[in-house]
Amino acid sequence: MLEKQQINSSIHDFSSESNKKANVAKGKIQISIAIGLVLTCITIALQCIAFFTPHWKEISPNTNSLYVDGVDALIRTEVLHYFNTIHRSTRHSYGLFQRCEYILSNSSTLDYQVNLVNIFRIHEGRKCSKNYLPSYNDEQFNECHSLSYYQFCAKANAKNFDINNDYLRATFDLSPIQKDSDSPFSCDCHYPPYVTLCRILGSLGLILLFLTSLFYIFILVCTNSHYRVKIRCFGFLTTISAVFFLMLNLIIIFQHMEYESIDYLVAIKKHYRSNQIYKLSQDTNTAIDRFLASIQIRMGYSAIIGWIAFILSIVDAILLLTTCRLPNKDNDNEREVRTTLMSSSSSSQNEDHQLLSQFTGIPYDVQSPPLLTSNDITLHNEKQQKLRILVEDEV
């Protein structure tokens, strides 16, 4: 009896303790979910800032003059003209949608440094436009490849170049081309191919982060623990996918840090190579190396914010992973302990019945005989009388 009372008290204590543990675990899960939701919202905000601001990379001149020796005069003249016109006194910043130009003073041309003051200060002479670059086939190289056309795409915010526009024809000196509204000639402006890919990857990352935040909200609203675990697992998958797309976005951007600055010169190199003029192609390659040595390409604050958002998304995924299996594990442990206690309680009851049978002499599993009714007693008496009469007759 004492052992039974101890087991019953153990069951009661375990139930109260398990309830306390369940409440504590539930509180921890609620806190982790709230932290994860806040982290996801911060990540979405940071990724939006990085996605739409034109400061993934900053390009500024490293010197006031460019020396290109040992190359053909044609290539040297082209590269020097490009450097003096575009990069000598101008700092450029590039993003996925826009590019900006900042006029540099003589003192800041060589001593420019990226800091918070330069990031948030309103620069004088700032001009922003769409991040367009010239787009044409190599057959139109002689007509389309010019510094004026390059500046048109960088500053005009226009995607299509109208060959029938008199002002543009005079600027580009395209007098040999006949004015024809149906002319197939096309010198258009387009976003760089890698920019289009990064915009797709960044958009997918933002969509997946938004879905993760919705899953967090569903977890807070849902009361069924089984469904909450499933929702957390789906949230973990969306977070991992977002991390993957954001990582690809950052890798592609940092593989194309020099793209916009040397696109004009790379077009010259490709043109001479396609026409099998390898000497000029090699000279252009040498001039590109000299040009890259004369500029500084830095990571802008948009890229820094993008890296922070990427790290926060990893933390968010780890947070979801650590809480994905927690309720099931606790329930399994609680079920095992409860089963053990119940089996101990049933075995103690059997022992009590066996002890009771030993003291009374009656087995606890033997059933007592049924009670006799008045009809049964009357029939029994009649049988006894008949049996007595038969015995007397024989005697």
Coordinates of C-alpha atoms in Angstrom, one line a residue:
M1 CA 0.0 0.0 0.0
L2 CA 2.8 2.3 0.8
E3 CA 4.5 1.6 -2.5
K4 CA 1.3 2.2 -4.3
Q5 CA 0.9 5.6 -2.6
Q6 CA 4.5 6.4 -3.5
I7 CA 3.8 5.6 -7.1
N8 CA 0.6 7.6 -7.2
S9 CA 2.4 10.6 -5.7
S10 CA 5.3 10.1 -8.2
I11 CA 2.7 10.2 -11.1
H12 CA 1.2 13.3 -9.6
D13 CA 4.6 15.0 -9.2
F14 CA 5.7 14.0 -12.7
S15 CA 2.5 15.4 -14.2
S16 CA 3.0 18.7 -12.4
E17 CA 6.7 18.7 -13.4
S18 CA 6.0 17.9 -17.0
N19 CA 3.4 20.7 -17.1
K20 CA 6.0 23.1 -15.8
K21 CA 8.6 21.9 -18.3
A22 CA 6.0 22.1 -21.1
N23 CA 5.2 25.7 -20.2
V24 CA 8.9 26.6 -20.0
A25 CA 9.6 25.0 -23.4
K26 CA 6.5 26.7 -24.9
G27 CA 7.8 30.1 -23.5
K28 CA 11.2 29.5 -25.0
I29 CA 9.7 28.6 -28.3
Q30 CA 7.6 31.7 -28.3
I31 CA 10.6 33.8 -27.5
S32 CA 12.7 32.2 -30.3
I33 CA 9.9 32.6 -32.8
A34 CA 9.5 36.3 -31.8
I35 CA 13.3 36.8 -32.2
G36 CA 13.2 35.0 -35.6
L37 CA 10.3 37.1 -36.8
V38 CA 12.2 40.3 -35.8
L39 CA 15.4 39.1 -37.5
T40 CA 13.5 38.2 -40.7
C41 CA 11.8 41.7 -40.8
I42 CA 15.2 43.3 -40.3
T43 CA 16.8 41.2 -43.0
I44 CA 14.0 42.1 -45.5
A45 CA 14.4 45.8 -44.7
L46 CA 18.2 45.6 -45.2
Q47 CA 17.9 43.6 -48.3
C48 CA 15.5 46.1 -49.8
I49 CA 17.9 49.0 -49.0
A50 CA 20.8 47.1 -50.6
F51 CA 18.7 46.0 -53.6
F52 CA 17.5 49.5 -54.6
T53 CA 20.4 51.7 -53.7
P54 CA 23.1 52.5 -56.3
H55 CA 26.2 51.8 -54.1
W56 CA 27.2 48.2 -54.6
K57 CA 30.6 49.4 -55.9
E58 CA 32.5 52.7 -55.9
I59 CA 35.0 53.6 -58.6
S60 CA 37.3 56.5 -58.1
P61 CA 40.5 57.6 -59.9
N62 CA 43.8 56.6 -58.3
T63 CA 45.9 59.1 -60.2
N64 CA 45.5 62.3 -62.2
S65 CA 47.2 60.9 -65.3
L66 CA 47.3 57.5 -67.0
Y67 CA 50.5 56.3 -68.7
V68 CA 50.0 53.7 -71.4
D69 CA 53.3 52.9 -73.0
G70 CA 54.4 50.1 -75.3
V71 CA 51.0 49.9 -77.2
D72 CA 49.8 51.1 -80.5
A73 CA 49.1 54.8 -80.8
L74 CA 45.5 54.1 -81.8
I75 CA 44.8 52.1 -78.7
R76 CA 46.7 54.5 -76.4
T77 CA 44.7 57.5 -77.7
E78 CA 41.4 55.7 -77.2
V79 CA 42.2 54.7 -73.6
L80 CA 43.5 58.1 -72.6
H81 CA 40.5 59.8 -74.1
Y82 CA 38.2 57.5 -72.2
F83 CA 40.1 57.9 -68.9
N84 CA 40.3 61.7 -69.1
T85 CA 36.6 62.1 -70.1
I86 CA 34.9 59.6 -67.8
H87 CA 37.1 58.8 -64.8
R88 CA 39.7 61.4 -64.2
S89 CA 37.6 63.9 -62.2
T90 CA 34.5 61.8 -61.5
R91 CA 33.6 59.1 -59.0
H92 CA 31.1 56.5 -60.0
S93 CA 28.8 54.3 -58.0
Y94 CA 26.8 51.4 -59.5
G95 CA 23.8 49.5 -58.3
L96 CA 21.3 47.1 -59.8
F97 CA 19.0 49.8 -61.1
Q98 CA 20.9 53.1 -61.1
R99 CA 24.4 54.5 -61.4
C100 CA 25.6 57.9 -60.0
E101 CA 28.4 60.2 -60.8
Y102 CA 30.0 62.6 -58.3
I103 CA 32.3 65.5 -59.4
L104 CA 35.5 65.3 -57.5
S105 CA 37.6 68.3 -56.5
N106 CA 41.3 68.3 -56.9
S107 CA 41.9 67.6 -53.3
S108 CA 39.5 64.6 -53.1
T109 CA 40.6 63.0 -56.4
L110 CA 43.4 61.0 -54.7
D111 CA 42.4 61.0 -51.1
Y112 CA 38.8 59.8 -51.3
Q113 CA 37.8 57.4 -48.6
V114 CA 34.4 55.7 -48.0
N115 CA 33.0 56.7 -44.6
L116 CA 29.6 57.5 -43.1
V117 CA 30.0 61.2 -43.8
N118 CA 30.5 60.5 -47.5
I119 CA 27.7 58.0 -47.6
F120 CA 24.9 60.2 -46.1
R121 CA 26.2 63.6 -47.3
I122 CA 24.5 65.3 -50.2
H123 CA 27.3 65.6 -52.8
E124 CA 27.5 68.5 -55.0
G125 CA 27.2 67.7 -58.7
R126 CA 25.6 64.3 -58.1
K127 CA 23.9 62.9 -61.2
C128 CA 22.1 59.6 -61.2
S129 CA 20.6 57.7 -64.1
K130 CA 19.7 54.1 -65.0
N131 CA 22.6 51.7 -65.1
Y132 CA 22.5 51.3 -68.9
L133 CA 25.4 50.4 -71.2
P134 CA 25.7 50.3 -75.0
S135 CA 24.3 47.2 -76.7
Y136 CA 25.0 46.4 -80.3
N137 CA 26.4 43.8 -82.6
D138 CA 30.0 43.8 -83.7
E139 CA 28.9 44.6 -87.2
Q140 CA 27.8 48.0 -86.0
F141 CA 31.1 48.7 -84.1
N142 CA 32.2 51.5 -86.4
E143 CA 28.8 53.2 -86.2
C144 CA 27.9 52.6 -82.5
H145 CA 31.2 52.5 -80.6
S146 CA 31.9 56.0 -79.5
L147 CA 32.4 57.8 -76.3
S148 CA 29.3 60.0 -77.0
Y149 CA 27.2 56.9 -77.4
Y150 CA 28.6 55.6 -74.1
Q151 CA 27.7 58.8 -72.4
F152 CA 24.3 58.9 -73.9
C153 CA 23.4 55.5 -72.4
A154 CA 24.9 56.5 -69.1
K155 CA 23.2 59.8 -68.7
A156 CA 20.1 60.0 -71.0
N157 CA 18.0 57.4 -69.2
A158 CA 16.8 56.4 -72.6
K159 CA 16.9 52.7 -73.7
N160 CA 16.4 53.3 -77.4
F161 CA 18.7 55.3 -79.6
D162 CA 16.7 57.1 -82.3
I163 CA 18.8 57.1 -85.4
N164 CA 16.3 59.5 -87.1
N165 CA 16.9 62.2 -84.4
D166 CA 18.9 65.0 -86.0
Y167 CA 20.6 66.0 -82.7
L168 CA 21.8 62.5 -82.0
R169 CA 22.9 62.0 -85.6
A170 CA 25.0 65.2 -85.4
T171 CA 26.4 64.2 -82.0
F172 CA 27.3 60.7 -83.2
D173 CA 28.3 61.9 -86.7
L174 CA 26.2 59.3 -88.4
S175 CA 25.8 61.2 -91.7
P176 CA 26.7 58.2 -93.9
I177 CA 23.6 56.4 -92.5
Q178 CA 20.5 57.2 -94.5
K179 CA 17.5 58.4 -92.5
D180 CA 14.9 55.7 -92.7
S181 CA 12.2 55.0 -90.2
D182 CA 12.4 51.3 -91.1
S183 CA 16.2 51.1 -90.8
P184 CA 17.4 48.0 -89.0
F185 CA 20.3 49.9 -87.6
S186 CA 20.2 49.8 -83.8
C187 CA 22.4 51.3 -81.1
D188 CA 20.4 50.6 -78.0
C189 CA 21.1 50.8 -74.3
H190 CA 20.5 47.9 -72.0
Y191 CA 21.2 46.8 -68.5
P192 CA 24.3 44.6 -68.2
P193 CA 23.4 40.9 -68.3
Y194 CA 24.7 40.2 -64.8
V195 CA 22.6 43.0 -63.4
T196 CA 19.4 41.4 -64.8
L197 CA 20.4 38.0 -63.3
C198 CA 21.2 39.6 -59.9
R199 CA 17.8 41.4 -59.9
I200 CA 16.1 38.0 -60.5
L201 CA 18.1 36.3 -57.7
G202 CA 17.6 39.3 -55.3
S203 CA 13.8 39.3 -56.0
L204 CA 13.6 35.5 -55.3
G205 CA 15.5 36.0 -52.0
L206 CA 13.1 38.8 -50.9
I207 CA 10.1 36.7 -51.8
L208 CA 11.4 33.7 -49.8
L209 CA 12.3 36.0 -46.8
F210 CA 8.7 37.4 -46.9
L211 CA 7.3 33.8 -46.9
T212 CA 9.5 33.0 -43.9
S213 CA 8.0 35.9 -42.0
L214 CA 4.5 34.7 -42.9
F215 CA 5.5 31.2 -41.6
Y216 CA 6.6 32.8 -38.3
I217 CA 3.3 34.5 -38.0
F218 CA 1.5 31.2 -38.7
I219 CA 3.5 29.5 -35.9
L220 CA 2.5 32.2 -33.4
V221 CA -1.2 31.8 -34.4
C222 CA -1.4 28.0 -34.7
T223 CA -2.1 26.1 -31.5
N224 CA -1.6 22.5 -32.8
S225 CA 1.9 21.5 -31.9
H226 CA 2.1 19.0 -34.8
Y227 CA 1.2 21.6 -37.4
R228 CA 3.6 24.1 -35.8
V229 CA 6.5 21.7 -36.3
K230 CA 5.5 21.3 -39.9
I231 CA 5.3 25.0 -40.4
R232 CA 8.7 25.5 -38.8
C233 CA 10.2 23.0 -41.1
F234 CA 8.7 24.7 -44.1
G235 CA 10.0 28.0 -42.8
F236 CA 13.5 26.5 -42.4
L237 CA 13.4 25.4 -46.1
T238 CA 12.4 28.8 -47.3
T239 CA 15.1 30.4 -45.2
I240 CA 17.8 28.1 -46.6
S241 CA 16.6 28.8 -50.1
A242 CA 16.7 32.6 -49.4
V243 CA 20.3 32.2 -48.1
F244 CA 21.2 30.3 -51.3
F245 CA 19.8 33.0 -53.6
L246 CA 21.4 35.8 -51.6
M247 CA 24.7 34.1 -51.6
L248 CA 24.6 33.7 -55.4
N249 CA 23.6 37.3 -55.8
L250 CA 26.6 38.5 -53.8
I251 CA 29.0 36.1 -55.6
I252 CA 27.9 37.3 -59.0
I253 CA 28.1 41.0 -58.1
F254 CA 31.7 40.6 -56.7
Q255 CA 32.7 38.7 -59.8
H256 CA 31.7 41.7 -61.9
M257 CA 33.2 44.5 -59.9
E258 CA 35.1 45.8 -62.9
Y259 CA 32.4 45.2 -65.5
E260 CA 31.0 48.7 -66.1
S261 CA 34.4 50.5 -65.9
I262 CA 36.1 48.4 -68.6
D263 CA 33.1 47.6 -70.8
Y264 CA 34.0 50.3 -73.2
L265 CA 37.5 49.0 -73.6
V266 CA 36.5 45.3 -73.7
A267 CA 34.3 46.1 -76.7
I268 CA 37.4 47.4 -78.5
K269 CA 39.4 44.2 -77.6
K270 CA 36.6 41.9 -78.8
H271 CA 36.2 43.8 -82.1
Y272 CA 39.9 43.5 -83.0
R273 CA 40.0 39.9 -81.9
S274 CA 36.9 39.0 -84.0
N275 CA 38.6 40.7 -87.0
Q276 CA 41.8 38.7 -86.3
I277 CA 43.9 41.8 -85.5
Y278 CA 45.7 40.1 -82.6
K279 CA 48.3 42.8 -82.2
L280 CA 45.7 45.5 -81.4
S281 CA 43.8 43.0 -79.3
Q282 CA 46.8 42.3 -77.2
D283 CA 47.6 46.0 -76.9
T284 CA 44.1 46.7 -75.7
N285 CA 44.5 44.0 -73.1
T286 CA 47.7 45.7 -71.9
A287 CA 45.9 49.1 -71.9
I288 CA 43.0 47.6 -69.8
D289 CA 45.5 46.4 -67.2
R290 CA 47.1 49.9 -67.0
F291 CA 43.7 51.5 -66.7
L292 CA 42.6 49.2 -63.9
A293 CA 45.8 50.1 -62.0
S294 CA 44.9 53.8 -62.3
I295 CA 41.4 53.4 -60.6
Q296 CA 40.2 52.2 -57.2
I297 CA 37.2 49.8 -57.1
R298 CA 35.7 49.5 -53.6
M299 CA 32.8 47.8 -52.1
G300 CA 30.0 50.3 -51.4
Y301 CA 27.6 50.5 -48.5
S302 CA 24.9 48.7 -50.4
A303 CA 27.2 45.7 -50.6
I304 CA 28.0 45.9 -46.9
I305 CA 24.3 46.0 -46.1
G306 CA 23.8 43.0 -48.4
W307 CA 26.4 41.1 -46.5
I308 CA 24.7 41.9 -43.2
A309 CA 21.4 40.8 -44.5
F310 CA 23.0 37.5 -45.7
I311 CA 24.5 36.8 -42.3
L312 CA 21.2 37.6 -40.5
S313 CA 19.4 35.1 -42.9
I314 CA 21.9 32.4 -41.9
V315 CA 21.2 33.2 -38.2
D316 CA 17.5 33.0 -38.9
A317 CA 17.9 29.5 -40.5
I318 CA 20.0 28.2 -37.5
L319 CA 17.3 29.5 -35.2
L320 CA 14.6 27.6 -37.1
L321 CA 16.7 24.5 -37.2
T322 CA 17.3 24.4 -33.4
T323 CA 13.6 24.7 -32.7
C324 CA 12.3 22.4 -35.4
R325 CA 12.4 19.1 -33.4
L326 CA 12.1 20.4 -29.8
P327 CA 8.4 19.7 -29.1
N328 CA 8.5 16.1 -30.5
K329 CA 11.5 15.2 -28.5
D330 CA 10.0 16.5 -25.2
N331 CA 6.7 14.6 -25.9
D332 CA 8.6 11.4 -26.6
N333 CA 10.5 11.6 -23.3
E334 CA 7.3 12.5 -21.4
R335 CA 5.4 9.6 -23.0
E336 CA 8.2 7.1 -22.1
V337 CA 8.4 8.2 -18.4
R338 CA 4.6 8.2 -18.1
T339 CA 4.4 4.6 -19.5
T340 CA 7.0 3.4 -17.1
L341 CA 5.1 4.9 -14.1
M342 CA 1.8 3.5 -15.2
S343 CA 3.3 0.0 -15.7
S344 CA 4.8 0.3 -12.2
S345 CA 1.4 1.3 -10.8
S346 CA -0.4 -1.7 -12.4
S347 CA 2.2 -4.2 -11.1
S348 CA 1.8 -2.8 -7.6
Q349 CA -2.0 -3.3 -7.8
N350 CA -1.4 -7.0 -8.8
E351 CA 0.9 -7.4 -5.9
D352 CA -1.8 -6.0 -3.5
H353 CA -4.4 -8.4 -4.8
Q354 CA -2.0 -11.4 -4.3
L355 CA -1.3 -10.3 -0.7
L356 CA -5.0 -10.0 0.0
S357 CA -5.6 -13.5 -1.3
Q358 CA -2.9 -14.9 1.0
F359 CA -4.5 -13.4 4.1
T360 CA -8.1 -14.4 3.3
G361 CA -7.4 -17.7 1.7
I362 CA -9.5 -16.9 -1.3
P363 CA -7.9 -16.2 -4.6
Y364 CA -8.6 -12.7 -5.8
D365 CA -9.4 -14.0 -9.3
V366 CA -11.9 -16.8 -8.2
Q367 CA -15.5 -15.8 -8.7
S368 CA -18.0 -16.2 -5.8
P369 CA -20.9 -18.7 -6.4
P370 CA -24.2 -17.3 -7.7
L371 CA -27.1 -16.7 -5.3
L372 CA -30.1 -19.2 -5.2
T373 CA -33.6 -17.9 -5.9
S374 CA -36.8 -19.2 -4.2
N375 CA -37.8 -21.3 -7.3
D376 CA -34.5 -23.0 -7.2
I377 CA -35.0 -23.9 -3.5
T378 CA -38.5 -25.3 -4.1
L379 CA -37.3 -27.5 -6.9
H380 CA -34.5 -28.8 -4.7
N381 CA -36.9 -29.7 -1.9
E382 CA -39.3 -31.6 -4.3
K383 CA -36.4 -33.6 -5.6
Q384 CA -35.3 -34.5 -2.1
Q385 CA -38.9 -35.7 -1.2
K386 CA -39.2 -37.9 -4.3
L387 CA -35.8 -39.4 -3.6
R388 CA -36.9 -40.2 0.0
I389 CA -40.2 -41.9 -1.2
L390 CA -38.3 -44.1 -3.6
V391 CA -36.0 -45.2 -0.8
E392 CA -38.9 -46.1 1.5
D393 CA -40.6 -48.1 -1.2
E394 CA -37.5 -50.2 -1.8
V395 CA -37.3 -50.9 1.9

